[in-house]
Amino acid sequence: MTETPTGAPLRLFNSLTRQIEPFVPITPGHVRVYSCGPTVYNYAHLGNLRAYVFTDTLRRTLLWKGYEVTHIINITDVGHLTSDADAGDDKMEAAAKAQAKSIWDIAAHYTAAFKQNIGDLNIIEPAKWSVATDHIGDMLTYAERIAPEHCYQLESGLYFDSTSVPDYGALAGGRDDAAHARIEAVEGKRHPSDFAIWRRSAPGELRQMEWDSPWGKGAPGWHLECSVMSMKYLGEQFDIHTGGIDHREIHHPNEIAQNQAYTGTAKTGANWWMHNNFLVDRGGKMSKSKGGFTTLFSLIDRGVHPLAYRLLCLSAHYRSELEFSPETLMAALTRLKRMIMAVEGLKARAEETAWQSQDRAALVTGLHPKLQPLLEQFDAALSDDLMVPRALPLLEEALSMKKVPVDDKLRLAAAMDLALGLKLLTISRADLRFRPKDAILSEEEIEAELDRRQTARVAKDFATSDAIRDALAVKGVEVMDGDPLRWEWAVVLD
Ligand code: AMP
Ligand code: ZN
């Protein structure tokens, strides 16, 4: 592994300073990253998954730059309440109650589903999926160390005194007691932004998950787990901590406060805190009640390839909001189709197999001089706080460039795809077109109808041809006459 990263200097936005800063890892050549993981009480929705496409882009960029990466993602299977502060029910307990199952079954089911989403989106697995309930002992040890100087006990558990560390809430842009006060208050809390380290089971409360502690039988607070597990696997101060933008307000300031209490320093625990912005759904299409675009599974069931969603995520910068709608999704699918078809065309004409390498340096060695600037601009875009939307058109330009050897174009596309993770070199046009789960017609039936329609058109029997088109539309298939992609038909999303 090189100690000098390749290409343009990497610069990343740091939520701590609200600035783009030159990235320098603590250990030369090696980057340690922790990502707040899913709470496994339900399927991840598409917005949640945007957070992991973002961390994957970060990880792939670090690999592209020549760094070794140790990446940890946690699985929250205890402690996360329906509000990010200390109000509401434990999400896991509530789901178990609602579905009349054990929490362990709920956690196992939704963890497996989440990992399937991760695989379908071609997200590289972390070095470790760190499960919260496997670390209760570590959490107790950690809590016992910070308790004497930083915590106080109430009937409902052990609370962190947010005034006991300097500059509490700096990450959120300053302490905002008013915002915390708006959240349902816990009886006896000294300051609105104080938070639970350990929540004691209420007398008579039947909890499926509870452990003994010096502060009574109960369960850890949600914020504790990330401080404990990130420190255990990555050290007291590591390079990058990620999460959705909502975590910048409560969860991460609380982690930072715990970290400072633990080390007795002003260090926050990570040099960079990075946050992805939200996937937003102004049309309400993502909501479960309106027909089920909520999860990646529902999207696949409707005949959309999951990598189209990955491309949709890549088409916006991670710090911008991303609008979700059937139109933006279908546009991403079309864009992916074009790329895949271009690569397929090149593969059919290729003379060598060098593009099959997974090694960026090997792929781009001796690249044709006309492609070299595209490679440099691509690297510059990634290095500029992961500007993938600027990088994507460079790939498209490379694929369609004239008077350049096919093999060189393929090698460059393969190298770029190491950072993009779109499987451009391995999936085919046929892979992209799969049928919705509730499809009325099979692919063969559609093709047969299209043949019948073609015969009618040749015979200038337009009444029959239109009738076939209308009948297909009723069955969810849109006929695309003269489609420049020669795709002929598409799934109708409403
Ligand atoms: P949770 O499973 O609720 O703990 O959330 C998992 C991750 O998804 C966290 O990093 C959240 O910040 C992130 N997240 C939640 N909603 C969205 C959204 N609509 N868009 C992007 N990220 C989100
Ligand atoms: Zn976390």
Short mmCIF file of C-alpha atoms and ligand atoms in Angstrom, two decimals:
data_model
loop_
_atom_site.label_atom_id
_atom_site.label_comp_id
_atom_site.label_asym_id
_atom_site.label_seq_id
_atom_site.Cartn_x
_atom_site.Cartn_y
_atom_site.Cartn_z
CA MET A 1 0.00 0.00 0.00
CA THR A 2 1.41 3.37 -0.98
CA GLU A 3 1.80 6.03 1.68
CA THR A 4 1.40 8.74 -0.93
CA PRO A 5 -2.13 8.76 -2.28
CA THR A 6 -2.48 9.05 -6.04
CA GLY A 7 -3.81 11.95 -8.10
CA ALA A 8 -5.31 15.19 -6.84
CA PRO A 9 -5.18 15.88 -3.08
CA LEU A 10 -8.32 14.56 -1.42
CA ARG A 11 -10.48 17.19 0.26
CA LEU A 12 -13.52 16.36 2.37
CA PHE A 13 -16.21 18.46 4.01
CA ASN A 14 -16.02 18.30 7.77
CA SER A 15 -19.27 18.99 9.63
CA LEU A 16 -17.20 20.02 12.66
CA THR A 17 -15.84 23.09 10.90
CA ARG A 18 -18.46 23.31 8.14
CA GLN A 19 -15.59 23.50 5.70
CA ILE A 20 -13.90 21.44 3.03
CA GLU A 21 -10.49 20.49 4.39
CA PRO A 22 -7.48 18.64 2.98
CA PHE A 23 -7.83 15.05 4.13
CA VAL A 24 -4.93 13.61 6.10
CA PRO A 25 -5.38 10.27 7.87
CA ILE A 26 -3.96 9.69 11.33
CA THR A 27 -1.94 6.69 10.13
CA PRO A 28 -0.34 7.34 6.73
CA GLY A 29 -1.89 5.16 4.06
CA HIS A 30 -4.67 3.80 6.29
CA VAL A 31 -8.12 5.27 6.96
CA ARG A 32 -10.43 4.19 9.76
CA VAL A 33 -14.14 4.87 9.21
CA TYR A 34 -17.19 4.29 11.42
CA SER A 35 -20.72 4.55 10.05
CA CYS A 36 -23.83 4.68 12.18
CA GLY A 37 -25.80 1.66 11.09
CA PRO A 38 -29.46 0.78 10.82
CA THR A 39 -31.89 0.23 13.65
CA VAL A 40 -33.19 -3.20 12.73
CA TYR A 41 -36.84 -2.89 13.78
CA ASN A 42 -38.12 -2.63 10.21
CA TYR A 43 -36.90 -2.73 6.60
CA ALA A 44 -34.51 0.08 5.69
CA HIS A 45 -36.33 2.63 3.55
CA LEU A 46 -34.77 4.10 0.44
CA GLY A 47 -33.67 7.18 2.39
CA ASN A 48 -31.76 5.06 4.91
CA LEU A 49 -30.05 3.30 2.04
CA ARG A 50 -28.86 6.61 0.60
CA ALA A 51 -26.72 6.90 3.76
CA TYR A 52 -24.92 3.66 2.90
CA VAL A 53 -24.48 4.47 -0.79
CA PHE A 54 -22.78 7.62 0.52
CA THR A 55 -20.45 5.72 2.89
CA ASP A 56 -19.70 3.29 0.07
CA THR A 57 -18.78 6.17 -2.23
CA LEU A 58 -16.51 7.50 0.48
CA ARG A 59 -14.94 4.10 0.94
CA ARG A 60 -14.49 3.48 -2.79
CA THR A 61 -12.96 6.93 -3.20
CA LEU A 62 -10.48 6.23 -0.40
CA LEU A 63 -9.58 2.92 -2.08
CA TRP A 64 -9.30 4.71 -5.43
CA LYS A 65 -6.86 7.17 -3.87
CA GLY A 66 -4.73 4.23 -2.72
CA TYR A 67 -5.65 4.09 0.96
CA GLU A 68 -6.26 0.96 2.93
CA VAL A 69 -9.63 1.29 4.70
CA THR A 70 -10.98 -0.26 7.89
CA HIS A 71 -14.72 0.33 7.90
CA ILE A 72 -17.10 -0.54 10.74
CA ILE A 73 -20.90 -0.32 10.55
CA ASN A 74 -22.97 -1.03 13.61
CA ILE A 75 -26.29 -2.79 13.87
CA THR A 76 -28.55 -1.11 16.43
CA ASP A 77 -30.66 -3.83 18.01
CA VAL A 78 -31.28 -2.11 21.33
CA GLY A 79 -31.81 1.33 22.81
CA HIS A 80 -33.02 3.49 19.91
CA LEU A 81 -36.22 5.20 20.99
CA THR A 82 -38.90 6.44 18.62
CA SER A 83 -37.44 9.90 19.19
CA ASP A 84 -33.66 10.37 18.84
CA ALA A 85 -33.65 11.79 22.38
CA ASP A 86 -35.00 10.03 25.44
CA ALA A 87 -38.67 9.99 24.60
CA GLY A 88 -41.00 7.37 23.22
CA ASP A 89 -40.77 3.59 23.11
CA ASP A 90 -37.75 1.50 22.30
CA LYS A 91 -38.16 0.86 18.56
CA MET A 92 -37.15 -2.78 18.88
CA GLU A 93 -39.45 -3.52 21.84
CA ALA A 94 -42.35 -1.81 20.06
CA ALA A 95 -41.82 -3.79 16.84
CA ALA A 96 -41.60 -7.06 18.74
CA LYS A 97 -44.81 -6.29 20.58
CA ALA A 98 -46.63 -5.28 17.39
CA GLN A 99 -45.55 -8.39 15.51
CA ALA A 100 -45.83 -10.74 18.52
CA LYS A 101 -42.27 -11.96 18.01
CA SER A 102 -39.12 -12.01 20.08
CA ILE A 103 -36.81 -9.04 19.67
CA TRP A 104 -34.07 -11.44 18.63
CA ASP A 105 -36.21 -12.74 15.76
CA ILE A 106 -37.09 -9.21 14.72
CA ALA A 107 -33.41 -8.20 14.77
CA ALA A 108 -32.30 -11.30 12.85
CA HIS A 109 -34.95 -10.83 10.18
CA TYR A 110 -34.33 -7.14 9.50
CA THR A 111 -30.55 -7.47 9.76
CA ALA A 112 -30.62 -10.15 7.05
CA ALA A 113 -32.91 -7.97 4.93
CA PHE A 114 -30.58 -4.99 5.36
CA LYS A 115 -27.56 -7.04 4.31
CA GLN A 116 -29.46 -8.16 1.23
CA ASN A 117 -30.10 -4.50 0.34
CA ILE A 118 -26.42 -3.78 0.83
CA GLY A 119 -25.53 -6.62 -1.56
CA ASP A 120 -28.14 -5.57 -4.14
CA LEU A 121 -26.72 -2.04 -4.12
CA ASN A 122 -23.17 -3.38 -4.57
CA ILE A 123 -22.05 -1.73 -1.33
CA ILE A 124 -18.77 -3.16 -0.07
CA GLU A 125 -19.31 -4.95 3.26
CA PRO A 126 -17.59 -3.43 6.29
CA ALA A 127 -14.69 -5.15 8.01
CA LYS A 128 -17.20 -5.80 10.78
CA TRP A 129 -20.93 -5.49 11.35
CA SER A 130 -20.78 -4.53 14.98
CA VAL A 131 -23.94 -5.60 16.80
CA ALA A 132 -24.93 -3.47 19.80
CA THR A 133 -26.20 -6.31 22.01
CA ASP A 134 -22.86 -8.12 21.61
CA HIS A 135 -21.21 -5.20 23.41
CA ILE A 136 -23.30 -4.68 26.56
CA GLY A 137 -20.31 -5.57 28.78
CA ASP A 138 -18.14 -3.00 26.98
CA MET A 139 -20.88 -0.41 27.38
CA LEU A 140 -21.14 -1.05 31.12
CA THR A 141 -17.37 -0.68 31.54
CA TYR A 142 -17.41 2.54 29.55
CA ALA A 143 -20.39 3.94 31.47
CA GLU A 144 -18.79 3.11 34.83
CA ARG A 145 -15.72 5.11 33.82
CA ILE A 146 -17.62 8.27 32.85
CA ALA A 147 -20.36 8.04 35.49
CA PRO A 148 -18.58 9.57 38.52
CA GLU A 149 -17.67 12.86 36.86
CA HIS A 150 -20.22 13.21 34.10
CA CYS A 151 -23.46 11.47 35.04
CA TYR A 152 -26.25 11.58 37.58
CA GLN A 153 -28.84 9.04 38.49
CA LEU A 154 -32.60 9.40 38.35
CA GLU A 155 -35.35 6.91 39.00
CA SER A 156 -35.49 6.27 35.24
CA GLY A 157 -31.77 5.65 34.80
CA LEU A 158 -28.32 7.17 34.46
CA TYR A 159 -28.07 10.50 32.64
CA PHE A 160 -25.18 12.35 31.08
CA ASP A 161 -24.77 15.94 32.27
CA SER A 162 -24.24 17.82 29.02
CA THR A 163 -22.70 20.78 30.88
CA SER A 164 -19.87 18.58 32.15
CA VAL A 165 -17.95 18.75 28.86
CA PRO A 166 -16.71 21.89 27.13
CA ASP A 167 -18.64 23.13 24.14
CA TYR A 168 -21.45 20.58 24.16
CA GLY A 169 -23.35 20.58 20.85
CA ALA A 170 -20.64 22.34 18.82
CA LEU A 171 -21.19 19.88 15.97
CA ALA A 172 -24.83 20.90 15.76
CA GLY A 173 -23.74 24.52 15.51
CA GLY A 174 -24.00 25.18 19.24
CA ARG A 175 -26.04 24.06 22.20
CA ASP A 176 -29.74 24.36 21.46
CA ASP A 177 -31.61 23.81 24.69
CA ALA A 178 -34.78 25.18 23.19
CA ALA A 179 -34.81 22.44 20.55
CA HIS A 180 -34.18 19.79 23.17
CA ALA A 181 -36.86 21.28 25.38
CA ARG A 182 -39.40 20.77 22.61
CA ILE A 183 -38.84 17.03 22.90
CA GLU A 184 -40.90 15.24 25.54
CA ALA A 185 -38.99 15.88 28.76
CA VAL A 186 -37.77 13.23 31.16
CA GLU A 187 -38.73 13.88 34.76
CA GLY A 188 -35.77 15.26 36.72
CA LYS A 189 -33.35 15.90 33.88
CA ARG A 190 -31.06 18.78 34.86
CA HIS A 191 -30.71 20.25 31.37
CA PRO A 192 -32.87 19.65 28.31
CA SER A 193 -29.89 18.30 26.34
CA ASP A 194 -28.83 15.76 28.98
CA PHE A 195 -29.33 12.21 27.71
CA ALA A 196 -29.66 8.65 28.94
CA ILE A 197 -26.58 6.49 29.29
CA TRP A 198 -28.56 3.68 30.91
CA ARG A 199 -32.34 3.40 30.97
CA ARG A 200 -33.72 1.54 33.91
CA SER A 201 -36.71 -0.72 33.32
CA ALA A 202 -39.76 0.81 34.97
CA PRO A 203 -41.16 -1.14 37.92
CA GLY A 204 -43.56 -3.76 36.59
CA GLU A 205 -42.43 -3.14 32.99
CA LEU A 206 -41.95 -6.32 30.99
CA ARG A 207 -38.95 -5.82 28.73
CA GLN A 208 -37.60 -8.57 26.48
CA MET A 209 -34.13 -7.10 26.55
CA GLU A 210 -32.65 -6.04 29.85
CA TRP A 211 -29.38 -6.45 31.66
CA ASP A 212 -28.13 -5.93 35.22
CA SER A 213 -26.12 -2.81 35.86
CA PRO A 214 -24.94 -0.70 38.81
CA TRP A 215 -27.91 1.58 38.00
CA GLY A 216 -30.52 -1.15 38.00
CA LYS A 217 -31.84 -3.63 35.47
CA GLY A 218 -32.32 -1.97 32.11
CA ALA A 219 -30.84 -1.22 28.72
CA PRO A 220 -28.16 1.11 27.38
CA GLY A 221 -28.99 4.47 25.83
CA TRP A 222 -28.64 4.54 22.06
CA HIS A 223 -25.78 7.06 21.89
CA LEU A 224 -23.55 4.97 24.13
CA GLU A 225 -23.21 2.07 21.69
CA CYS A 226 -21.57 4.06 18.91
CA SER A 227 -18.98 5.64 21.22
CA VAL A 228 -18.15 2.24 22.68
CA MET A 229 -17.99 0.25 19.45
CA SER A 230 -16.15 2.89 17.40
CA MET A 231 -13.52 3.17 20.13
CA LYS A 232 -13.23 -0.59 20.53
CA TYR A 233 -12.58 -1.27 16.84
CA LEU A 234 -11.00 1.96 15.62
CA GLY A 235 -9.38 3.58 18.67
CA GLU A 236 -10.05 6.66 20.82
CA GLN A 237 -9.43 8.98 17.89
CA PHE A 238 -9.99 7.71 14.35
CA ASP A 239 -10.40 9.34 10.96
CA ILE A 240 -14.01 9.60 9.80
CA HIS A 241 -17.42 9.12 11.41
CA THR A 242 -20.47 9.15 9.13
CA GLY A 243 -24.24 9.30 9.39
CA GLY A 244 -27.31 11.02 8.00
CA ILE A 245 -27.66 14.78 8.49
CA ASP A 246 -30.22 14.21 11.28
CA HIS A 247 -27.41 12.72 13.38
CA ARG A 248 -25.55 16.03 13.32
CA GLU A 249 -28.10 17.46 15.72
CA ILE A 250 -28.44 15.01 18.62
CA HIS A 251 -26.84 11.58 18.18
CA HIS A 252 -23.36 12.71 17.14
CA PRO A 253 -23.08 15.64 19.59
CA ASN A 254 -23.96 13.12 22.30
CA GLU A 255 -21.35 10.67 21.07
CA ILE A 256 -18.78 13.46 21.07
CA ALA A 257 -19.71 14.43 24.63
CA GLN A 258 -19.28 10.82 25.79
CA ASN A 259 -15.96 10.53 23.96
CA GLN A 260 -14.69 13.68 25.60
CA ALA A 261 -15.81 12.46 29.00
CA TYR A 262 -14.09 9.13 28.44
CA THR A 263 -10.73 10.52 27.34
CA GLY A 264 -10.84 13.62 29.54
CA THR A 265 -9.82 15.70 26.52
CA ALA A 266 -11.52 18.02 24.03
CA LYS A 267 -10.99 15.48 21.25
CA THR A 268 -14.22 14.51 19.56
CA GLY A 269 -13.33 10.88 18.73
CA ALA A 270 -13.07 11.36 14.96
CA ASN A 271 -11.17 13.96 12.96
CA TRP A 272 -13.91 14.18 10.31
CA TRP A 273 -17.63 13.99 10.94
CA MET A 274 -19.42 13.60 7.62
CA HIS A 275 -23.15 13.64 6.96
CA ASN A 276 -25.27 12.80 3.95
CA ASN A 277 -28.30 14.90 3.19
CA PHE A 278 -31.77 13.39 2.91
CA LEU A 279 -33.63 11.63 0.17
CA VAL A 280 -36.86 13.59 0.01
CA ASP A 281 -40.19 12.52 -1.30
CA ARG A 282 -42.35 15.54 -1.95
CA GLY A 283 -44.83 13.57 -4.05
CA GLY A 284 -45.47 11.09 -1.24
CA LYS A 285 -44.48 8.20 -3.53
CA MET A 286 -42.12 6.77 -0.97
CA SER A 287 -44.83 6.37 1.62
CA LYS A 288 -45.97 2.84 2.28
CA SER A 289 -49.65 3.69 2.14
CA LYS A 290 -49.42 5.01 -1.42
CA GLY A 291 -48.19 1.91 -3.11
CA GLY A 292 -44.83 0.88 -1.88
CA PHE A 293 -41.72 2.56 -3.22
CA THR A 294 -40.54 2.68 0.35
CA THR A 295 -38.00 -0.09 0.31
CA LEU A 296 -35.50 -1.45 -2.17
CA PHE A 297 -37.50 -4.68 -2.12
CA SER A 298 -40.63 -2.87 -3.25
CA LEU A 299 -38.69 -1.20 -6.01
CA ILE A 300 -37.32 -4.54 -7.21
CA ASP A 301 -40.80 -6.05 -7.02
CA ARG A 302 -41.94 -3.36 -9.41
CA GLY A 303 -39.32 -4.33 -11.95
CA VAL A 304 -36.66 -1.69 -11.31
CA HIS A 305 -33.07 -2.86 -11.04
CA PRO A 306 -31.56 -1.87 -7.65
CA LEU A 307 -28.49 -0.37 -9.29
CA ALA A 308 -30.77 2.20 -10.92
CA TYR A 309 -31.40 3.44 -7.38
CA ARG A 310 -27.66 3.46 -6.73
CA LEU A 311 -27.17 5.57 -9.86
CA LEU A 312 -29.95 7.90 -8.74
CA CYS A 313 -28.04 8.43 -5.48
CA LEU A 314 -24.78 9.02 -7.35
CA SER A 315 -26.38 11.62 -9.59
CA ALA A 316 -26.65 14.06 -6.66
CA HIS A 317 -23.86 15.25 -4.41
CA TYR A 318 -24.13 13.61 -1.00
CA ARG A 319 -24.56 16.97 0.76
CA SER A 320 -27.52 17.97 -1.41
CA GLU A 321 -31.06 16.86 -0.90
CA LEU A 322 -32.11 14.31 -3.48
CA GLU A 323 -35.62 14.31 -4.83
CA PHE A 324 -37.23 10.91 -5.16
CA SER A 325 -39.95 10.36 -7.75
CA PRO A 326 -40.80 7.68 -10.31
CA GLU A 327 -39.51 10.11 -12.96
CA THR A 328 -36.08 10.60 -11.36
CA LEU A 329 -35.82 6.86 -10.78
CA MET A 330 -36.77 5.97 -14.36
CA ALA A 331 -34.34 8.57 -15.67
CA ALA A 332 -31.59 6.88 -13.66
CA LEU A 333 -32.62 3.48 -15.04
CA THR A 334 -32.44 4.83 -18.60
CA ARG A 335 -29.03 6.34 -17.92
CA LEU A 336 -27.81 3.03 -16.55
CA LYS A 337 -29.19 1.19 -19.59
CA ARG A 338 -27.26 3.50 -21.91
CA MET A 339 -24.03 2.91 -20.03
CA ILE A 340 -24.48 -0.84 -19.92
CA MET A 341 -25.33 -1.01 -23.61
CA ALA A 342 -22.30 1.08 -24.50
CA VAL A 343 -20.06 -1.22 -22.45
CA GLU A 344 -21.67 -4.30 -24.00
CA GLY A 345 -20.94 -2.90 -27.44
CA LEU A 346 -17.31 -2.32 -26.52
CA LYS A 347 -16.93 -5.77 -24.97
CA ALA A 348 -18.17 -7.36 -28.20
CA ARG A 349 -15.36 -5.62 -30.07
CA ALA A 350 -12.60 -5.97 -27.46
CA GLU A 351 -9.43 -7.84 -28.29
CA GLU A 352 -7.98 -8.15 -24.82
CA THR A 353 -9.26 -9.05 -21.36
CA ALA A 354 -7.19 -6.52 -19.41
CA TRP A 355 -10.41 -4.69 -18.43
CA GLN A 356 -11.27 -7.62 -16.15
CA SER A 357 -8.61 -6.52 -13.65
CA GLN A 358 -9.74 -5.09 -10.30
CA ASP A 359 -6.56 -3.08 -9.91
CA ARG A 360 -6.95 0.61 -10.71
CA ALA A 361 -3.27 1.20 -11.45
CA ALA A 362 -3.10 -1.79 -13.81
CA LEU A 363 -6.29 -0.72 -15.57
CA VAL A 364 -5.11 2.80 -16.36
CA THR A 365 -1.48 2.08 -17.20
CA GLY A 366 -0.64 3.17 -20.74
CA LEU A 367 -4.09 4.61 -21.38
CA HIS A 368 -4.57 6.29 -24.79
CA PRO A 369 -3.59 10.00 -24.54
CA LYS A 370 -7.10 11.14 -25.49
CA LEU A 371 -8.51 9.34 -22.45
CA GLN A 372 -5.87 10.53 -20.01
CA PRO A 373 -7.50 13.94 -19.33
CA LEU A 374 -10.81 12.23 -18.56
CA LEU A 375 -9.09 10.05 -16.00
CA GLU A 376 -7.49 13.10 -14.41
CA GLN A 377 -10.76 15.05 -14.32
CA PHE A 378 -12.55 12.03 -12.86
CA ASP A 379 -9.96 11.79 -10.11
CA ALA A 380 -10.18 15.54 -9.48
CA ALA A 381 -13.98 15.34 -9.17
CA LEU A 382 -13.88 12.45 -6.68
CA SER A 383 -11.14 14.20 -4.73
CA ASP A 384 -13.25 17.36 -4.48
CA ASP A 385 -15.45 16.19 -1.61
CA LEU A 386 -16.77 13.21 -3.60
CA MET A 387 -18.23 15.20 -6.51
CA VAL A 388 -19.61 12.13 -8.23
CA PRO A 389 -22.25 14.04 -10.25
CA ARG A 390 -19.32 15.73 -12.00
CA ALA A 391 -17.51 12.41 -12.46
CA LEU A 392 -20.37 10.51 -14.12
CA PRO A 393 -20.48 12.50 -17.39
CA LEU A 394 -16.74 11.87 -17.79
CA LEU A 395 -17.42 8.15 -17.88
CA GLU A 396 -20.16 8.71 -20.45
CA GLU A 397 -17.80 10.84 -22.51
CA ALA A 398 -15.15 8.11 -22.39
CA LEU A 399 -17.61 5.44 -23.53
CA SER A 400 -18.64 7.40 -26.59
CA MET A 401 -15.26 8.84 -27.58
CA LYS A 402 -14.30 8.33 -31.20
CA LYS A 403 -10.94 7.23 -32.60
CA VAL A 404 -9.81 5.62 -29.37
CA PRO A 405 -9.02 1.89 -29.07
CA VAL A 406 -11.96 -0.08 -27.69
CA ASP A 407 -9.75 -1.86 -25.15
CA ASP A 408 -8.52 1.42 -23.69
CA LYS A 409 -12.07 2.68 -23.29
CA LEU A 410 -13.05 -0.51 -21.52
CA ARG A 411 -10.09 -0.34 -19.19
CA LEU A 412 -10.91 3.23 -18.26
CA ALA A 413 -14.60 2.38 -17.71
CA ALA A 414 -13.59 -0.54 -15.50
CA ALA A 415 -11.28 1.69 -13.47
CA MET A 416 -13.97 4.36 -13.03
CA ASP A 417 -16.47 1.71 -12.02
CA LEU A 418 -14.23 0.69 -9.14
CA ALA A 419 -15.21 4.06 -7.64
CA LEU A 420 -18.82 4.08 -8.86
CA GLY A 421 -19.77 0.50 -8.05
CA LEU A 422 -22.36 0.21 -10.83
CA LYS A 423 -21.19 -3.23 -12.04
CA LEU A 424 -20.92 -1.73 -15.52
CA LEU A 425 -18.57 -4.43 -16.73
CA THR A 426 -20.46 -7.41 -15.36
CA ILE A 427 -24.18 -6.83 -15.74
CA SER A 428 -25.90 -7.03 -19.09
CA ARG A 429 -28.79 -5.35 -20.79
CA ALA A 430 -30.86 -8.47 -20.09
CA ASP A 431 -30.05 -8.29 -16.36
CA LEU A 432 -31.48 -4.79 -16.21
CA ARG A 433 -34.83 -5.74 -17.60
CA PHE A 434 -36.68 -7.85 -15.14
CA ARG A 435 -40.38 -8.09 -14.63
CA PRO A 436 -42.43 -6.77 -11.73
CA LYS A 437 -43.42 -9.41 -9.20
CA ASP A 438 -47.10 -8.90 -9.94
CA ALA A 439 -46.58 -8.73 -13.71
CA ILE A 440 -49.58 -9.85 -15.70
CA LEU A 441 -47.53 -10.76 -18.76
CA SER A 442 -44.28 -12.69 -19.03
CA GLU A 443 -41.46 -11.38 -21.16
CA GLU A 444 -42.21 -14.02 -23.82
CA GLU A 445 -45.87 -12.97 -23.94
CA ILE A 446 -44.86 -9.34 -24.39
CA GLU A 447 -42.43 -10.21 -27.16
CA ALA A 448 -45.15 -12.29 -28.88
CA GLU A 449 -47.57 -9.35 -28.70
CA LEU A 450 -44.91 -7.02 -30.09
CA ASP A 451 -44.31 -9.42 -32.99
CA ARG A 452 -48.05 -9.54 -33.69
CA ARG A 453 -48.13 -5.75 -33.60
CA GLN A 454 -45.17 -5.51 -35.95
CA THR A 455 -46.96 -7.78 -38.45
CA ALA A 456 -50.06 -5.57 -38.21
CA ARG A 457 -47.98 -2.45 -38.80
CA VAL A 458 -46.26 -3.95 -41.84
CA ALA A 459 -49.73 -4.75 -43.21
CA LYS A 460 -50.73 -1.13 -42.40
CA ASP A 461 -53.45 -2.48 -40.10
CA PHE A 462 -53.07 0.39 -37.63
CA ALA A 463 -56.32 -0.34 -35.82
CA THR A 464 -54.97 -3.73 -34.70
CA SER A 465 -51.55 -2.31 -33.93
CA ASP A 466 -53.05 0.45 -31.74
CA ALA A 467 -55.34 -2.03 -30.03
CA ILE A 468 -52.36 -4.21 -29.12
CA ARG A 469 -50.48 -1.18 -27.79
CA ASP A 470 -53.47 -0.14 -25.65
CA ALA A 471 -53.99 -3.67 -24.35
CA LEU A 472 -50.33 -3.84 -23.33
CA ALA A 473 -50.59 -0.45 -21.57
CA VAL A 474 -53.50 -1.74 -19.49
CA LYS A 475 -51.25 -4.62 -18.43
CA GLY A 476 -48.46 -2.30 -17.29
CA VAL A 477 -46.25 -2.38 -20.39
CA GLU A 478 -45.48 0.77 -22.31
CA VAL A 479 -44.58 0.28 -25.99
CA MET A 480 -41.78 2.61 -26.99
CA ASP A 481 -41.88 2.97 -30.78
CA GLY A 482 -38.60 4.17 -32.20
CA ASP A 483 -36.81 4.04 -28.85
CA PRO A 484 -33.22 5.05 -29.61
CA LEU A 485 -32.10 2.46 -27.05
CA ARG A 486 -33.95 -0.23 -29.02
CA TRP A 487 -35.59 -1.22 -25.77
CA GLU A 488 -39.06 -1.50 -27.32
CA TRP A 489 -41.04 -1.73 -24.10
CA ALA A 490 -40.83 -0.56 -20.50
CA VAL A 491 -42.52 -1.11 -17.16
CA VAL A 492 -45.08 1.56 -16.27
CA LEU A 493 -44.50 3.09 -12.84
CA ASP A 494 -47.25 5.25 -11.41
P1 AMP B 1 -31.85 4.47 11.32
O1 AMP B 1 -32.04 3.04 10.84
O2 AMP B 1 -33.13 5.18 11.55
O3 AMP B 1 -30.94 4.53 12.52
O4 AMP B 1 -31.15 5.27 10.12
C1 AMP B 1 -30.09 4.77 9.36
C2 AMP B 1 -29.40 5.91 8.61
O5 AMP B 1 -30.26 6.50 7.63
C3 AMP B 1 -28.96 7.06 9.50
O6 AMP B 1 -27.63 7.43 9.15
C4 AMP B 1 -29.94 8.17 9.17
O7 AMP B 1 -29.38 9.42 9.41
C5 AMP B 1 -30.17 7.92 7.69
N1 AMP B 1 -31.43 8.47 7.15
C6 AMP B 1 -32.67 8.43 7.68
N2 AMP B 1 -33.59 8.97 6.85
C7 AMP B 1 -32.92 9.35 5.73
C8 AMP B 1 -33.32 9.97 4.47
N3 AMP B 1 -34.58 10.26 4.19
N4 AMP B 1 -32.34 10.23 3.57
C9 AMP B 1 -31.06 9.92 3.82
N5 AMP B 1 -30.62 9.34 4.97
C10 AMP B 1 -31.54 9.05 5.92
ZN ZN B 2 -24.43 5.99 15.84
#
